XYZ file of C-alpha atoms in Angstrom:
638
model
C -35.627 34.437 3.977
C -37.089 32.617 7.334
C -36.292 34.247 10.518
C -34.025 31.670 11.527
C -31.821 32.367 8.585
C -31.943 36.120 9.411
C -31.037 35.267 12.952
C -28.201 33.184 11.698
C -26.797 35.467 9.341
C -27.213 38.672 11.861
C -24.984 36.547 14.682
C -22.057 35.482 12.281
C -21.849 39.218 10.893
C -19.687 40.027 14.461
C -17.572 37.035 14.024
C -14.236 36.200 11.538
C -14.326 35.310 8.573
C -17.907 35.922 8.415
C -17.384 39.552 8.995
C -15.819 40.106 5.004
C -18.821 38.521 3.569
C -21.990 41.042 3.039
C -25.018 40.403 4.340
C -26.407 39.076 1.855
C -24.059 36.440 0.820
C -24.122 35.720 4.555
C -28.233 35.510 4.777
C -27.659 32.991 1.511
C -25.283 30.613 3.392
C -27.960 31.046 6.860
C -31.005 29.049 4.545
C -28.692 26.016 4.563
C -27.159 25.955 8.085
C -28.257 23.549 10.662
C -28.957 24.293 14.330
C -27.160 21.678 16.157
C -28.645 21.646 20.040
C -26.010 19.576 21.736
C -26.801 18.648 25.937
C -23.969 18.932 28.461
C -21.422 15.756 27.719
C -22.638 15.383 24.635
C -19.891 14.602 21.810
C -20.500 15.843 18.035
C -17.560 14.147 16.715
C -14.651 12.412 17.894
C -11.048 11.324 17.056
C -11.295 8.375 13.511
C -15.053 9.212 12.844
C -15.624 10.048 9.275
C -15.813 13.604 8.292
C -18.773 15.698 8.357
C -19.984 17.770 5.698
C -20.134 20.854 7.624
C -17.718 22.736 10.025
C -18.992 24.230 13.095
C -19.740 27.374 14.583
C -20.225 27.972 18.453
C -23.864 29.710 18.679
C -23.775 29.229 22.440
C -22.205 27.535 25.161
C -18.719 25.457 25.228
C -17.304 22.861 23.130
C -14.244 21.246 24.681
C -11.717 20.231 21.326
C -8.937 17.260 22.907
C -7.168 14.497 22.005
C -6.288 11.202 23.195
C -2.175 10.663 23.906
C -0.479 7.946 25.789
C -3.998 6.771 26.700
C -4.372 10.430 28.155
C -7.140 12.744 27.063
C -5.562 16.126 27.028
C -7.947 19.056 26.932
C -6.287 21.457 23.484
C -8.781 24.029 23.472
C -12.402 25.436 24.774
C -14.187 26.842 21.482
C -16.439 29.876 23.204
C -19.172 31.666 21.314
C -18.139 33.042 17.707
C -15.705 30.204 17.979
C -15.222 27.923 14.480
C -13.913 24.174 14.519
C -13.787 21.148 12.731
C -12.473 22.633 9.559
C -10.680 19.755 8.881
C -13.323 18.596 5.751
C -11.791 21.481 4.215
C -8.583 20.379 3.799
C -8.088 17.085 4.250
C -10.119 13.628 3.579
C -9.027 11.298 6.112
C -10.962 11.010 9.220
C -11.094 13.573 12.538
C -8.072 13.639 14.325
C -9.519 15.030 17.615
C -13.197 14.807 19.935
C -15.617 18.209 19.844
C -17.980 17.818 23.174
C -20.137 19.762 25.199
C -18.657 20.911 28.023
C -22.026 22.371 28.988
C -25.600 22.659 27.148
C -24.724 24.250 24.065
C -25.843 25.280 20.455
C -23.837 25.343 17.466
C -24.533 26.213 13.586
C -23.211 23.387 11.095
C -21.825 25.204 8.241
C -22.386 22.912 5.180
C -18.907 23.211 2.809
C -20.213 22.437 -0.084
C -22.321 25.968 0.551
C -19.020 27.914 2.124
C -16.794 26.958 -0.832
C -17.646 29.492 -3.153
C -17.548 32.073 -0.835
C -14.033 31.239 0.066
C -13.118 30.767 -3.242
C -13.870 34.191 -3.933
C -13.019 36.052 -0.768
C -9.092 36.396 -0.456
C -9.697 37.746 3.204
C -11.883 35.163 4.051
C -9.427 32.370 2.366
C -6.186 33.675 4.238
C -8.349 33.922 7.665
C -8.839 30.092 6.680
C -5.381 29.086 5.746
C -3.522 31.681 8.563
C -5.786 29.569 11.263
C -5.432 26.354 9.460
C -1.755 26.171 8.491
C -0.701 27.742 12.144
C -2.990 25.557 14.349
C -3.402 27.401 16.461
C -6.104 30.318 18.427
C -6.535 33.209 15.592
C -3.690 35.456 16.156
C -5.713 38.400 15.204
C -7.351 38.036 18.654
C -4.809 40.376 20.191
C -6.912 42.936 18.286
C -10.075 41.681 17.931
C -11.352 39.503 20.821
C -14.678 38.697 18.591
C -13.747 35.011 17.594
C -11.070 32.863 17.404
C -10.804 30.007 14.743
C -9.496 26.525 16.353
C -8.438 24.057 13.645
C -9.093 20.369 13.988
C -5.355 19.298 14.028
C -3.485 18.269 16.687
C -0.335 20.823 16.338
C -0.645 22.893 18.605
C 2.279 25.070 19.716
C 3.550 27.931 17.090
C 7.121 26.503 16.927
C 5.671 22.693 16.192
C 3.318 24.337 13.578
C 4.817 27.078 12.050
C 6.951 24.532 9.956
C 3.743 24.103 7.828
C 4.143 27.687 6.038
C 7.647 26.386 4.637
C 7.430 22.276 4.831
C 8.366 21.229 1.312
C 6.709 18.122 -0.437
C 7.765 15.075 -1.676
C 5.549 14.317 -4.914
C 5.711 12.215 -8.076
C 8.530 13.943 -10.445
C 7.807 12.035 -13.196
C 3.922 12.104 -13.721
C 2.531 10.669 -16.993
C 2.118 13.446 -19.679
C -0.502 12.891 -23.048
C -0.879 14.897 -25.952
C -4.895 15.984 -26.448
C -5.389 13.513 -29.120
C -4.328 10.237 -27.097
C -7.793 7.754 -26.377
C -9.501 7.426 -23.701
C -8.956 3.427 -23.337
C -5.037 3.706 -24.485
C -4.625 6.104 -21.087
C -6.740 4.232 -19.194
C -4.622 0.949 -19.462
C -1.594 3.232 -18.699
C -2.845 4.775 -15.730
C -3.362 1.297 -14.599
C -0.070 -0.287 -15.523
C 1.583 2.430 -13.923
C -0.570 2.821 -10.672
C -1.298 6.319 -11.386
C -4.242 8.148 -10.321
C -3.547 11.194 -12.828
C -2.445 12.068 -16.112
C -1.663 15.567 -17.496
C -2.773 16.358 -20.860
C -0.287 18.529 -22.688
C -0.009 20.637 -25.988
C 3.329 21.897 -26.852
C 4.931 20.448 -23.612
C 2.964 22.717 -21.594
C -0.322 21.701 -19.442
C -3.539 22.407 -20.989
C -5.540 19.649 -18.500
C -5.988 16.607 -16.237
C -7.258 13.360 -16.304
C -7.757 11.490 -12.680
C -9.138 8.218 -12.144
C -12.434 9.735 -10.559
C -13.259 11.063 -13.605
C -12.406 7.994 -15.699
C -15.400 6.288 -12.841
C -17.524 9.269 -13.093
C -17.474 10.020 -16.851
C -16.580 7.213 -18.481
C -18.247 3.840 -15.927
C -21.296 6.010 -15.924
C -21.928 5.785 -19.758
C -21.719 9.375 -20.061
C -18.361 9.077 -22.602
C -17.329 6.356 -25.008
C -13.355 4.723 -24.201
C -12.976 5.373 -27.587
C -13.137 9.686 -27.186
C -10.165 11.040 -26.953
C -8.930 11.775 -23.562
C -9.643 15.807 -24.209
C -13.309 14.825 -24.234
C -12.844 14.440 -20.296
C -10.124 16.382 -19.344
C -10.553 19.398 -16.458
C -9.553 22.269 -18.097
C -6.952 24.363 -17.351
C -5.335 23.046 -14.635
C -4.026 24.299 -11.600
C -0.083 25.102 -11.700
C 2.561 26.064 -9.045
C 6.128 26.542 -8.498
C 8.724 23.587 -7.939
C 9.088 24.028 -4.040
C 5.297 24.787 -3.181
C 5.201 24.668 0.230
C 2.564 22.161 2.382
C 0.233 24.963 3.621
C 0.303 26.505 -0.098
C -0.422 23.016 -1.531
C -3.579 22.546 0.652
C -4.886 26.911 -0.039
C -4.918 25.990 -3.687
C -7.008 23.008 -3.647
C -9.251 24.125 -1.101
C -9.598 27.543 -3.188
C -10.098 25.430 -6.484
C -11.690 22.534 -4.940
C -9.640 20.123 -6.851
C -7.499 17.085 -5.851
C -4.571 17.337 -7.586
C -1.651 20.145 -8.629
C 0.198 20.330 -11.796
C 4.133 21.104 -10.674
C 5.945 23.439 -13.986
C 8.890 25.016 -13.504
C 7.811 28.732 -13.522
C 4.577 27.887 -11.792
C 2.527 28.590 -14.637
C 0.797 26.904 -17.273
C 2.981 27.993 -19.825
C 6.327 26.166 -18.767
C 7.344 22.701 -18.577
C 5.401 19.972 -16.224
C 8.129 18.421 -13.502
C 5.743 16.503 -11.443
C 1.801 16.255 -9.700
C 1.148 17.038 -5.842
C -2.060 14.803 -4.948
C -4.081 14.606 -2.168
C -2.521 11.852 -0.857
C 0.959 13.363 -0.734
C -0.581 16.424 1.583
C -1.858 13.357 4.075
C 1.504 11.736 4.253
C 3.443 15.356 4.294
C 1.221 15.917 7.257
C 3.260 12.985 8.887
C 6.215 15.091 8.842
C 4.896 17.727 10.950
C 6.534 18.147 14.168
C 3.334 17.892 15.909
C 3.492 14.104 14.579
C 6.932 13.768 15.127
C 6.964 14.310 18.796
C 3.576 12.608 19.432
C 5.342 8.924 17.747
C 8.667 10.495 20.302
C 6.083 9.649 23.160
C 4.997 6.702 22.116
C 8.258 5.040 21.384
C 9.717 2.130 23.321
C 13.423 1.718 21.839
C 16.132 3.788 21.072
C 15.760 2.301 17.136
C 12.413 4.365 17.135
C 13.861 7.355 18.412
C 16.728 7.031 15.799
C 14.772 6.657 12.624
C 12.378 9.746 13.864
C 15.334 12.043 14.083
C 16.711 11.163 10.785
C 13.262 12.037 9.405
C 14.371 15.924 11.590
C 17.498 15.731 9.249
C 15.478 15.287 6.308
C 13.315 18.150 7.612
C 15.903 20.517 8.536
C 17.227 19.813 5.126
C 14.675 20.767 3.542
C 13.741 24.308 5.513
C 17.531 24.738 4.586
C 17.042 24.249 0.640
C 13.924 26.689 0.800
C 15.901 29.320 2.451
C 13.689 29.581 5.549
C 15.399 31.393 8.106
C 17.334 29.652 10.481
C 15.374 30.461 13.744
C 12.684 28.837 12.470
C 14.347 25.988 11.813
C 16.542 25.598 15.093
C 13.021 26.529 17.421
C 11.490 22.914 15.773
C 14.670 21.317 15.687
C 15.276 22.197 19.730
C 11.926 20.889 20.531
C 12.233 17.539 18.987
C 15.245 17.078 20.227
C 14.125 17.923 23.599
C 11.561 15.425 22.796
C 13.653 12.817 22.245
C 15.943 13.461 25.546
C 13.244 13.565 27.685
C 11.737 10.354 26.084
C 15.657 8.767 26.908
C 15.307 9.194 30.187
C 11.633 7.788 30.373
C 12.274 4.601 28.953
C 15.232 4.269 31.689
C 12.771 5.001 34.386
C 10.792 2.543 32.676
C 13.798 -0.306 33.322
C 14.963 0.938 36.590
C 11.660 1.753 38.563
C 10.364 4.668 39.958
C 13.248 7.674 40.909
C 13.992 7.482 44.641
C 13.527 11.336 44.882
C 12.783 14.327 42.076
C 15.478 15.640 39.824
C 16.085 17.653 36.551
C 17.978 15.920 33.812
C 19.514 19.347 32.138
C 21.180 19.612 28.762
C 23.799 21.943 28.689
C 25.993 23.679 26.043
C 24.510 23.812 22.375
C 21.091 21.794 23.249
C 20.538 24.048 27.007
C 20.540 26.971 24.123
C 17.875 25.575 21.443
C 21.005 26.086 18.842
C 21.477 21.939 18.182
C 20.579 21.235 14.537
C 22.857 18.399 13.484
C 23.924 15.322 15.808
C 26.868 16.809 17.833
C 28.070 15.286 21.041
C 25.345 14.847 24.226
C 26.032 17.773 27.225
C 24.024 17.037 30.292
C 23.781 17.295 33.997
C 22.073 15.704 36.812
C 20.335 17.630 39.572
C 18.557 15.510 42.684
C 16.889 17.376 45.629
C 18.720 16.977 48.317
C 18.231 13.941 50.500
C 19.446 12.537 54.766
C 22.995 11.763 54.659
C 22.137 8.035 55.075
C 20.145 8.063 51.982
C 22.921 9.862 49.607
C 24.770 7.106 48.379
C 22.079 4.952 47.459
C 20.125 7.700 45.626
C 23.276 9.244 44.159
C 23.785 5.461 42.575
C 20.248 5.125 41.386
C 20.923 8.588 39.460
C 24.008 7.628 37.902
C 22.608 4.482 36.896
C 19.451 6.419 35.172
C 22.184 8.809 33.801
C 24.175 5.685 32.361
C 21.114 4.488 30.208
C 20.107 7.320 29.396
C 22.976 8.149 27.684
C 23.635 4.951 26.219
C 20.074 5.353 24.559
C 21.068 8.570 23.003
C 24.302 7.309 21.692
C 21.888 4.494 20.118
C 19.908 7.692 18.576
C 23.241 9.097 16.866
C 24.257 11.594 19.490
C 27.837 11.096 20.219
C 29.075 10.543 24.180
C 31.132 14.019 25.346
C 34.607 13.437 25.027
C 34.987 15.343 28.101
C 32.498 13.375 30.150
C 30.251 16.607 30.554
C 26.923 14.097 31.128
C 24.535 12.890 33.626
C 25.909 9.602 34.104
C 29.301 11.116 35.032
C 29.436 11.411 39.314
C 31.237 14.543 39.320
C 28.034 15.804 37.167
C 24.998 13.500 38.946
C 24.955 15.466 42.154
C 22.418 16.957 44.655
C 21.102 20.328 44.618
C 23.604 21.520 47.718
C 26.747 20.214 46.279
C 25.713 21.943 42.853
C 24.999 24.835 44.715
C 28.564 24.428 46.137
C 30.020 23.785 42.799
C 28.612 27.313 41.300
C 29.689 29.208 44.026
C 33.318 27.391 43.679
C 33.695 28.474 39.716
C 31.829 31.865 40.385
C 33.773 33.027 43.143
C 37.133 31.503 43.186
C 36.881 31.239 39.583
C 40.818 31.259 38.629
C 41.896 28.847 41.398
C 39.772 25.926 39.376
C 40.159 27.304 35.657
C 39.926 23.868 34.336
C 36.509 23.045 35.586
C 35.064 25.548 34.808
C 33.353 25.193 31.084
C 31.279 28.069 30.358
C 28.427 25.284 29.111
C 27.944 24.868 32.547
C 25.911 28.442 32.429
C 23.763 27.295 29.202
C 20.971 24.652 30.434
C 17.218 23.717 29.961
C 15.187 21.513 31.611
C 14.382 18.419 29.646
C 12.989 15.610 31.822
C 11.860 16.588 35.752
C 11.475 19.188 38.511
C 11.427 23.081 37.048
C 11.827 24.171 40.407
C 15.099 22.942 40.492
C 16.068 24.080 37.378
C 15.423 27.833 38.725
C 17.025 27.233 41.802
C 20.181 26.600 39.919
C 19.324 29.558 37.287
C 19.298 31.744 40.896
C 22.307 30.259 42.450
C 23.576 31.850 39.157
C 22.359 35.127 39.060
C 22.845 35.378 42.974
C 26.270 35.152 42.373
C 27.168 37.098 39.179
C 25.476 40.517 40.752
C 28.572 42.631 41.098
C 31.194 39.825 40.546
C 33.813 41.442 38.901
C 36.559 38.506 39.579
C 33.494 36.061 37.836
C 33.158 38.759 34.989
C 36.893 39.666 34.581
C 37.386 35.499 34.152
C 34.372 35.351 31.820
C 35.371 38.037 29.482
C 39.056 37.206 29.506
C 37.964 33.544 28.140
C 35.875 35.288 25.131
C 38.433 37.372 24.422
C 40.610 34.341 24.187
C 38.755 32.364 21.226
C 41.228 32.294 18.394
C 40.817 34.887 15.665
C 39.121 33.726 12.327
C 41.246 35.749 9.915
C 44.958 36.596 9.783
C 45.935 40.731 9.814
C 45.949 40.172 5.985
C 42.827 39.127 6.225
C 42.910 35.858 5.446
C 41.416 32.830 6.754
C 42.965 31.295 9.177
C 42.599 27.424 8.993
C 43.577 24.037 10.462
C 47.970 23.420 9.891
C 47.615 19.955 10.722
C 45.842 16.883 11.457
C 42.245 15.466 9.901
C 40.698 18.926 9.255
C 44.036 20.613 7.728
C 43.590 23.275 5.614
C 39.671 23.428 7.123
C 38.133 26.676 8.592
C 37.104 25.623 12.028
C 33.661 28.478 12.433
C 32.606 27.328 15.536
C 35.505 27.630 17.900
C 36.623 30.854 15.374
C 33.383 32.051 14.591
C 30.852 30.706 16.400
C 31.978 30.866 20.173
C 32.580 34.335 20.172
C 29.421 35.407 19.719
C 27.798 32.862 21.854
C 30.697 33.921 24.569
C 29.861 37.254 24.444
C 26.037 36.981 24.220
C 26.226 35.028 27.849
C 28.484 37.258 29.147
C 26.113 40.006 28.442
C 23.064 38.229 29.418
C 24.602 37.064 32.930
C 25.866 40.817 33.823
C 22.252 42.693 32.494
C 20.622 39.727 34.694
C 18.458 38.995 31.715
C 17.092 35.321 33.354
C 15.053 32.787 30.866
C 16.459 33.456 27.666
C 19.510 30.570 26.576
C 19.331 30.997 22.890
C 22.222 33.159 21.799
C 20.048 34.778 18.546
C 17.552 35.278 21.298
C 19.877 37.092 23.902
C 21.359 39.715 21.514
C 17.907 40.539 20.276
C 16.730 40.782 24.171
C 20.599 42.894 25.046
C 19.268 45.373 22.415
C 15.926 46.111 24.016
C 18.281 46.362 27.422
C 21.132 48.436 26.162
C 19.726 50.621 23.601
C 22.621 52.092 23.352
C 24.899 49.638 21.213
C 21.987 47.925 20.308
C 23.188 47.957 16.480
C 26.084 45.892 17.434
C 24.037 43.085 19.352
C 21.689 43.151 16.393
C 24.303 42.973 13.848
C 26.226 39.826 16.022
C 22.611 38.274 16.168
C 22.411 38.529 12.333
C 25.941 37.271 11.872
C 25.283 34.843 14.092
C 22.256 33.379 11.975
C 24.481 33.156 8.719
C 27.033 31.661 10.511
C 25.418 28.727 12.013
C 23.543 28.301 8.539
C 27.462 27.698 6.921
C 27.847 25.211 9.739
C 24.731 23.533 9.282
C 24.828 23.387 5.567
C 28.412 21.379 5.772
C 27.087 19.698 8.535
C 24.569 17.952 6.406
C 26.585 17.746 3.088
C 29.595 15.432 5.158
C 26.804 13.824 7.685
C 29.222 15.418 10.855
C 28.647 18.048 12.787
C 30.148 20.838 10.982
C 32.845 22.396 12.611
C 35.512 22.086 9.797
C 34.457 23.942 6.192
C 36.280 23.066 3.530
C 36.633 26.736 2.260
C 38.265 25.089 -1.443
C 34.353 24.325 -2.003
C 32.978 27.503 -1.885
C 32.577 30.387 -4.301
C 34.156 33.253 -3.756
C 30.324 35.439 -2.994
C 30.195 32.633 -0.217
C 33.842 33.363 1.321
C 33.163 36.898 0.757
C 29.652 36.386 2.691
C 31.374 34.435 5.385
C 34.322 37.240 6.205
C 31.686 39.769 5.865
C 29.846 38.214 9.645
C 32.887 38.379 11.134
C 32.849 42.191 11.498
C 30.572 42.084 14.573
C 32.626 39.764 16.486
C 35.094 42.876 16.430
C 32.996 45.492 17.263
C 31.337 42.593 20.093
C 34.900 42.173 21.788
C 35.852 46.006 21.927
C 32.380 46.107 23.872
C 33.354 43.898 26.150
C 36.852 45.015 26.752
C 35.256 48.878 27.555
C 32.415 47.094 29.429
C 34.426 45.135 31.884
C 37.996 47.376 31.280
C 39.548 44.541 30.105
C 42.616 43.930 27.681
C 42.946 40.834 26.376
C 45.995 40.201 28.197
C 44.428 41.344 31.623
């Protein structure tokens, strides 16, 4: 071996993956790297070129990995020394969807695949150091541990909630793939493939999968001379094919074809090649599954100019949530992607109005409140918002106020366009009691904080859930402190609060039975979110707002955080963060069987395990309400 290889092979040995190879399968791979010398500026590849052969390792220097958005390059990562990127000739074949350049004189080692493969193929550490980095997007989470070398993949999803989807996003293949028996000829299936515009077809004995034909080998086996149309198509076939399970997940999909290096997967119903065939995953269907990433998603958000775009991307959500649903991933997962496409598309609402009205005449927060301020909106319910301006001279308020409202009018009107009903209670931005300045806000939470009985009917504990989706964070937290300010030691504030949990209307009757709708639209429905539902995310603020536990909305997210803060009952916030998660599953699951928003269940279709599962998460909304009545010596006629 030549001392560069040695060199090579002795500086990847400290670096992941390389580090569960030996030496000497790492001193092979060295003889047929490539010393790239790259001067400051200089770009190796960028977004649309055609794919390399090689992925790239950072020998020294920096190599700066961005992309180009809304005619914006935005910097994603800096790949340091030890540092691996461009895998994306691993797993996919269309072209580079981001630019490698030198941010300063640097060397890196090309990698060719076609050498790596094998070694990945037969490494399971190596291969899930691949996949973890790949499927994730994002810096190698084993750096808390190891600070040796990070893996960046050449994607553009960046943030764990956008990406995470990939470990569970299902597929959408062909379900009825064309199936041969060994004996069938080679011109017969041929003709068939191209009648039906197939580029596959599964060769079968006994109904189970034995092999696969795809059109590159019918050019590379058959145009090249090497065998006769008239062979029988078993002549050609790859042999055995690769198998997996019905609901295979995206990430899965592209392990197994990188670990097998083939281009197409044989779906059977047991995952194995002794069951019956149900459909074929090709590449192609990994390319346009890609497209259904969040990360995608919310970059065509940003680039949309009417609220038609915005409305057919968050039907594709539905479809997505849908899915997650069907493969039983848990709900948090689901509602963190959810929240930040829907975010997405608020704070693209309110672009496009700036767009029409001109600049703003002074900076503002356009807040969502109530289920969206809490990252807990999965299906289209009703829009919740507020508007917050900085204040402005006296002489200047009415005009800005009326610039505001008219920005909070549009922007509305656009998300009605998207599917998300107005509030029937006028709890938006383009309401004037809720497009205000920051002073008479400020006035507004002191009024229902401190004097909170004297204005009952204002005050809408919603009000106390928000997030920032278009504008100024600092005034954002200058609201969250106005909050805070005035909860500490508040006992009228937290003797109102409780009271109004303890008020939601009990779920089942002292015979334990469900108590349901008597009359109107939903009779004889179960109503679990003003029954179920509110409780618990009553209670969880309640808590939250007393422990002063600031930054954290998400109800599931508050009872884990009140468990780490009050040790002491911590198995009651766990189990009411638990229930909590089954519950809002039920909701969401009838939400998107009757296209609503599912408040009402129709309890006459579900089994009886399901009823019995449903009762069962109601237990911690008891043991949550004696908490609070001991915590703030309440009764619930106080």
């Amino acid at each position: 071996m030549n001392t560069i290889a040695a060199h090579i092979a002795d500086f990847l040995k400290d670096y992941q993956p390389f580090d569960n190879l030996t030496f000497e399968e790492l001193s092979e791979i060295a003889t047929s790297i490539r010393v790239v010398n790259l001067e400051k500026h200089k770009t190796l590849f960028q977004i649309n070129d055609v794919l390399h052969d090689s992925f790239y390792v950072v020998a020294s220097g920096v190599i700066n990995l961005s992309v180009i958005a809304d005619a914006e390059e935005t910097l994603l990562n800096k790949c340091h020394k030890g540092d691996i990127f461009g895998l994306r000739p691993f797993f996919a074949k269309n072209n580079y969807m981001m630019t490698a350049k030198a941010r300063e004189e640097s060397i890196v080692y090309a990698i060719p695949i076609a050498t790596f493969r094998p070694f990945v193929a037969n490494n399971t550490l190596v291969l899930n150091f691949l996949l973890e980095s790949f499927a994730t997007n994002t810096p190698n989470h084993h750096d808390k541990e190891n600070l040796r070398g990070k893996l960046i993949s050449d994607n553009v999803f960046y943030s764990d909630q956008q990406s995470e989807i990939q470990y569970f996003q299902s597929l959408t293949y062909n379900t009825s793939p064309l199936t041969v028996l060994t004996t069938a000829v080679i011109k017969d299936i041929a003709k068939l493939m191209t009648e039906e515009i197939s580029s596959s077809v599964i060769i079968c004995e006994n109904n189970f999968p034995i092999g696969i034909v795809t059109d590159r080998d019918m050019c590379t086996k058959i145009a090249t001379g090497r065998f006769q149309i008239t062979d029988s198509i078993a002549t050609i076939m790859a042999s055995p094919v690769i198998t997996v399970v019905e609901n295979v997940s995206l990430a899965e999909a592209q392990l197994l074809m990188l670990k097998y290096n083939v281009t197409h997967l044989c779906v059977t119903l047991d995952g194995t090649a002794k069951s019956v065939v149900k459909g074929i995953i090709s590449e192609h269907d990994l390319i346009i599954a890609q497209a259904s990433n969040p990360g995608v998603l919310i970059k065509e958000i940003k680039r949309s100019q009417t609220p038609k775009d915005l409305k057919q991307i968050r039907e594709r959500l539905t479809d997505l949530i849908q899915n997650s649903i069907h493969k039983n991933i848990p709900i948090s997962h689901i509602t963190n992607i959810a929240s930040e496409i829907n975010l997405a598309i608020i704070k693209r609402s309110v672009e496009l109005s700036i767009l029409d009205l001109g600049s703003p005449p002074a900076r503002f927060a356009w807040l969502s409140i109530g289920s969206q301020g809490r990252k807990e909106q999965l299906l289209m319910t009703d829009q919740d918002s507020i508007l917050v301006f900085e204040d402005v001279t006296p002489d200047k308020y009415r005009e800005v106020k009326d610039y505001f409202l008219r920005l909070g009018r549009r922007t509305t009107a656009t998300l009605e366009k998207v599917g998300f009903d107005l509030c029937p209670n006028g709890h938006m931005g383009s309401n004037m009691l809720w497009c205000k300045s920051l002073t008479d806000w400020t006035k507004q939470y002191n009024s229902w904080m401190n004097t909170p009985g004297e204005n009952s009917n204002d005050l809408s504990s919603l009000f106390f859930d928000f997030e920032i989706a278009f504008g100024e964070p600092k005034i954002e937290e200058a609201l969250e402190n106005i909050i805070f300010k005035n909860a500490k030691n508040n006992t009228l504030f937290f003797d109102f609060l409780g009271n109004d949990a303890l008020k939601k209307n009990a779920p089942l009757s002292f015979f334990k039975k469900f108590i349901i709708e008597e009359d109107g639209e939903n009779k004889d429905k179960f109503d679990i979110k003003t029954r179920a539902l509110m409780p618990l995310i009553d209670g969880a603020r309640l808590f939250t707002l007393h422990y002063n536990i600031k930054g954290v909305n998400n109800t599931y997210m508050r009872f884990k955080q009140l468990a780490m803060i009050d040790p002491k009952n911590a198995e009651i916030y766990l189990n009411c963060a638990d229930a909590f998660q089954t519950l809002s599953k039920f909701r969401t699951i009838e939400g998107l069987k009757n296209d609503d928003c599912g408040q009402f269940i129709n309890l006459n279709e579900m089994s009886k395990i399901d009823k019995e599962k449903l009762k069962n998460n109601f237990a911690p909304m008891r043991e949550l309400e004696e908490l609070i009545k001991g915590k703030f010596k309440l009764t619930q006629f106080s």
